[in-house]
Coordinates of C-alpha atoms in Angstrom, one line a residue:
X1 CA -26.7 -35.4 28.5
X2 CA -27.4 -31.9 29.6
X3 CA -29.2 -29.4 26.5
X4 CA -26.5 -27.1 26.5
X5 CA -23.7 -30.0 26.5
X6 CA -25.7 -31.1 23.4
X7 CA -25.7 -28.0 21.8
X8 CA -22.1 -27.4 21.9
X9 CA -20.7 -30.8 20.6
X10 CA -23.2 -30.4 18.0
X11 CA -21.7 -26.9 17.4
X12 CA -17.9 -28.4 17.2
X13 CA -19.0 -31.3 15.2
X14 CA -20.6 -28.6 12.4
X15 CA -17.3 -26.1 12.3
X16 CA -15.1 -29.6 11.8
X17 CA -17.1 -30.7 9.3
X18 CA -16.9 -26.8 7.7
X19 CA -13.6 -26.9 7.5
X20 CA -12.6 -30.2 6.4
X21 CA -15.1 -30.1 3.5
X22 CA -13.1 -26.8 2.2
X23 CA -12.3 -28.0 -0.7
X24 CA -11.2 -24.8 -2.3
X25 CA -7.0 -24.7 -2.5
X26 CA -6.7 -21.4 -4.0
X27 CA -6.8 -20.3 0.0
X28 CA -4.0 -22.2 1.1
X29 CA -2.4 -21.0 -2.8
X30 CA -2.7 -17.1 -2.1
X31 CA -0.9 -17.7 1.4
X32 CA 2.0 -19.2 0.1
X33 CA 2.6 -17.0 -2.2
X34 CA 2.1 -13.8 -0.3
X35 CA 5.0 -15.6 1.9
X36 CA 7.8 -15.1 -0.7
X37 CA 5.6 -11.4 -2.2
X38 CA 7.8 -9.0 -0.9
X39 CA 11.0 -10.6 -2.2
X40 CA 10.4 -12.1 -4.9
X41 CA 7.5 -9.8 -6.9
X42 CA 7.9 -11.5 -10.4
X43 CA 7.4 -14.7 -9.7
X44 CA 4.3 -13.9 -7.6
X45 CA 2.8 -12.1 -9.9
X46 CA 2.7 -15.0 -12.3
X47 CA 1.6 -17.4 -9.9
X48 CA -1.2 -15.5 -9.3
X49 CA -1.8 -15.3 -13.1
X50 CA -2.3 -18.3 -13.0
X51 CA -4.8 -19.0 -10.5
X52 CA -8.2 -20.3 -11.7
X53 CA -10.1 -17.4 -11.5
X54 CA -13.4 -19.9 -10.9
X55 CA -11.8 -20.6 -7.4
X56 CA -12.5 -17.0 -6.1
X57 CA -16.0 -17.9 -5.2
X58 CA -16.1 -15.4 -2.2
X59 CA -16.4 -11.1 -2.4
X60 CA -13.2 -11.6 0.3
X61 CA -11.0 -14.3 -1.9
X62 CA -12.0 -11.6 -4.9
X63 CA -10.7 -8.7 -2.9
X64 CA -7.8 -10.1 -1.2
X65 CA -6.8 -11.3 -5.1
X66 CA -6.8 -8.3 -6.5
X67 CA -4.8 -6.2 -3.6
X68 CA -2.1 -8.9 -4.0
X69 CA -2.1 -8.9 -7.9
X70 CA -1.8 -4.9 -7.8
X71 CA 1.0 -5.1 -5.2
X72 CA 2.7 -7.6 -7.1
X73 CA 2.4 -5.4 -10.3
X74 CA 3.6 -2.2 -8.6
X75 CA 6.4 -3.8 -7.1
X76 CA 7.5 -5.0 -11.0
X77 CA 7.1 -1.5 -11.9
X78 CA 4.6 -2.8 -14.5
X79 CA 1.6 0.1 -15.3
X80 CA -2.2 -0.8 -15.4
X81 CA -4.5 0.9 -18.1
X82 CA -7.4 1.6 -15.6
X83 CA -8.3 1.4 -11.6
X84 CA -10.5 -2.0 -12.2
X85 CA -8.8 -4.4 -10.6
X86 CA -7.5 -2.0 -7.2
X87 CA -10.8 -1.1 -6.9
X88 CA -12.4 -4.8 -6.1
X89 CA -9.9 -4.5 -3.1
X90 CA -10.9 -0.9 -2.2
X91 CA -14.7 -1.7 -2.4
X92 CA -14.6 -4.2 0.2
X93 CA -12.1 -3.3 2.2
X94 CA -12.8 -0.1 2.9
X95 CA -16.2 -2.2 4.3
X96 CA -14.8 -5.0 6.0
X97 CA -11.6 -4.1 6.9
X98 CA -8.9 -5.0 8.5
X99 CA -7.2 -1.3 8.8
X100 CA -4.0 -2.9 7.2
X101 CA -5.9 -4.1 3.9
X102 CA -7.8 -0.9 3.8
X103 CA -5.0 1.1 4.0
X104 CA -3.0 -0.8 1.2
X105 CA -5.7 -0.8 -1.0
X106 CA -6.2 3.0 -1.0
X107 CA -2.2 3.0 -1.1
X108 CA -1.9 0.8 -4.4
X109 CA -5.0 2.7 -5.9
X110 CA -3.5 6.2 -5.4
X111 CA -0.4 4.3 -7.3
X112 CA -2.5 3.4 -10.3
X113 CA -3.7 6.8 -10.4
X114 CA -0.1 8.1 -10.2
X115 CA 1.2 6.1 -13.0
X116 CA -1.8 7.1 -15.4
X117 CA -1.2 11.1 -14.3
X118 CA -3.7 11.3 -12.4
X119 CA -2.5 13.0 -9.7
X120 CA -5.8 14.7 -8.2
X121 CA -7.0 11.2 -7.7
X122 CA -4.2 9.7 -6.7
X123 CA -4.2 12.4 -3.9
X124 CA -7.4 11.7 -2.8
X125 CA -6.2 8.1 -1.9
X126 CA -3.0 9.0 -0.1
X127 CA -5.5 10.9 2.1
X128 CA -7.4 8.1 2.7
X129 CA -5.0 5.5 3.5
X130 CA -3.3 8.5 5.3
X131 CA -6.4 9.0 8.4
X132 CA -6.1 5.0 8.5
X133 CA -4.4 4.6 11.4
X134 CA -3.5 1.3 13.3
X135 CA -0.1 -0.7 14.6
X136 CA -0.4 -2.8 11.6
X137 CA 0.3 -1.0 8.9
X138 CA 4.1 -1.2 7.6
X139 CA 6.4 1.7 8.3
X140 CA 8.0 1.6 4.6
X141 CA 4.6 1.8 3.2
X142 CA 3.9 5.1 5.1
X143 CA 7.4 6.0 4.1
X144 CA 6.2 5.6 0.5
X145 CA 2.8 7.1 1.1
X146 CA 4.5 10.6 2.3
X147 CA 7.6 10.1 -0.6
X148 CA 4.7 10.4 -2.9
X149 CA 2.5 13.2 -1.5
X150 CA 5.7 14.9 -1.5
X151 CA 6.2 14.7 -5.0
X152 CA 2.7 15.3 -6.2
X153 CA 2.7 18.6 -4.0
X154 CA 6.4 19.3 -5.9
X155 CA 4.4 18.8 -9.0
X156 CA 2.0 21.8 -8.6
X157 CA 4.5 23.5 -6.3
X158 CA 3.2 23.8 -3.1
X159 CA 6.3 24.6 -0.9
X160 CA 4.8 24.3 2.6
X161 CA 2.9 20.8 1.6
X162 CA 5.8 19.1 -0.3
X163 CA 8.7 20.1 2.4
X164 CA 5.9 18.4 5.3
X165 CA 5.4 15.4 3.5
X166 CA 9.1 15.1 2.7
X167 CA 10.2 15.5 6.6
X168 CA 7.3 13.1 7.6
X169 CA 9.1 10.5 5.1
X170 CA 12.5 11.0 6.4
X171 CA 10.9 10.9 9.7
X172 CA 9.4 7.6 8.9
X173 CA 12.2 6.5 7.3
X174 CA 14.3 6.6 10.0
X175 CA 12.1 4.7 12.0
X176 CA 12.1 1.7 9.9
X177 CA 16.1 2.2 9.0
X178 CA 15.2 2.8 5.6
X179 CA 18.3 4.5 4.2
X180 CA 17.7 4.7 0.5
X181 CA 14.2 6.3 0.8
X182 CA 15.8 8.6 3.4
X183 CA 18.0 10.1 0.9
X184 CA 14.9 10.5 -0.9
X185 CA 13.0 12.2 1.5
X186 CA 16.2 14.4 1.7
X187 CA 16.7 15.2 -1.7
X188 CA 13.4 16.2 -2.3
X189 CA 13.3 18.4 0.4
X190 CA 16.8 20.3 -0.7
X191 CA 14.7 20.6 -4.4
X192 CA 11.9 22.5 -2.9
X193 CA 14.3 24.9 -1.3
X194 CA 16.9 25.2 -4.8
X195 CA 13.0 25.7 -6.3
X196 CA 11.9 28.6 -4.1
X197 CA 15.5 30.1 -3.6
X198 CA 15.6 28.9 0.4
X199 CA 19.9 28.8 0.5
X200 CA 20.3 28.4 4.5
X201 CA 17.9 25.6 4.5
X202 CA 19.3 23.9 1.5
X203 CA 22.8 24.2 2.6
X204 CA 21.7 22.4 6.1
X205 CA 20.0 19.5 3.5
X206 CA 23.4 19.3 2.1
X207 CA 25.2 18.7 5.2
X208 CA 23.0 15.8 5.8
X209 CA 23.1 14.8 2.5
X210 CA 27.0 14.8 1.8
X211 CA 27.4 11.3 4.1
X212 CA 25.7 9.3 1.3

């Protein structure tokens, strides 16, 4: 048998025997339940409560955890005391990647910071995930990432900022026939011109407006 013939079969015979000694099911466990994560937050936020935490014996397990846990908490609108747990995802995915990971890590930290007040912070990671750019990442997440700048500009009244990250989410919003966040994007638009007295521009928000 040729060297190189060799060296591959004994190649193929190591990788099979990799992978069916992975013993570790909490793999196969975080897959199922980021299948059913997006429409049904609750209950995968207690299933992954309950995962043994002695299973996530690799820095990726760790990190891919913790993004999923945060998700699942922000989706049940439930508020964290502190950035610990989103950070584990940030800290290796803004080494490792993939774009899509990195950028909803940044997205869910800038969350956290939003629900403690934080809002300098919480800027600072909408700008991060923001100059992530790749295919991958979901529309309605973007939609949500510019729904949010907006409001944080609102908050310190920056006209020019808020009104460009509320027409980026409409924008957005569109694409992804997202009609609810739409309106948002809408609505907070027409407040920045009620705000800073802008009556043409709010009456044309109006007109667009009135159909909902």
């Amino acid at each position: 048998m040729k060297p190189s013939l060799t060296r591959l079969l004994v190649g193929v015979a190591f990788l099979s025997s990799v992978i069916c000694c992975d013993k570790n099911p909490v793999r196969a466990r975080l897959a199922d339940i980021d299948s059913y994560a997006a429409s049904n937050p609750d209950s995968a936020r207690r299933a992954l409560e309950a995962i043994d935490q002695d299973f996530l014996n690799t820095r990726r397990l760790k990190a891919q955890y913790a993004l999923m846990l945060s998700t699942a908490l922000s989706r049940c609108k439930i508020k964290v005391p502190n950035d610990s747990l989103i950070n584990i995802a940030v800290d290796y995915f803004k080494r490792f990647g993939p774009a899509k990971e990195k950028f909803l890590s940044y997205y869910y930290q800038g969350r956290v910071y939003n629900d403690l007040e934080d809002y300098e912070s919480a800027m600072l990671s909408y700008l991060e995930a923001e100059s992530i750019h790749s295919k991958g990442i979901p529309l309605r997440h973007l939609t949500s990432l510019y729904l949010l700048k907006g409001d944080i500009y609102q908050h310190y009244y920056d006209y020019e900022k808020a009104v460009n990250a509320f027409r980026k989410a409409q924008a957005l919003a569109l694409q992804c026939d997202w009609k609810s966040n739409y309106f948002n994007a809408l609505m907070g638009e027409l407040a920045q011109n009620v705000i800073f007295e802008k009556q043409n521009e709010a009456d044309s928000l109006i007109q667009l407006i009135m159909p909902f």
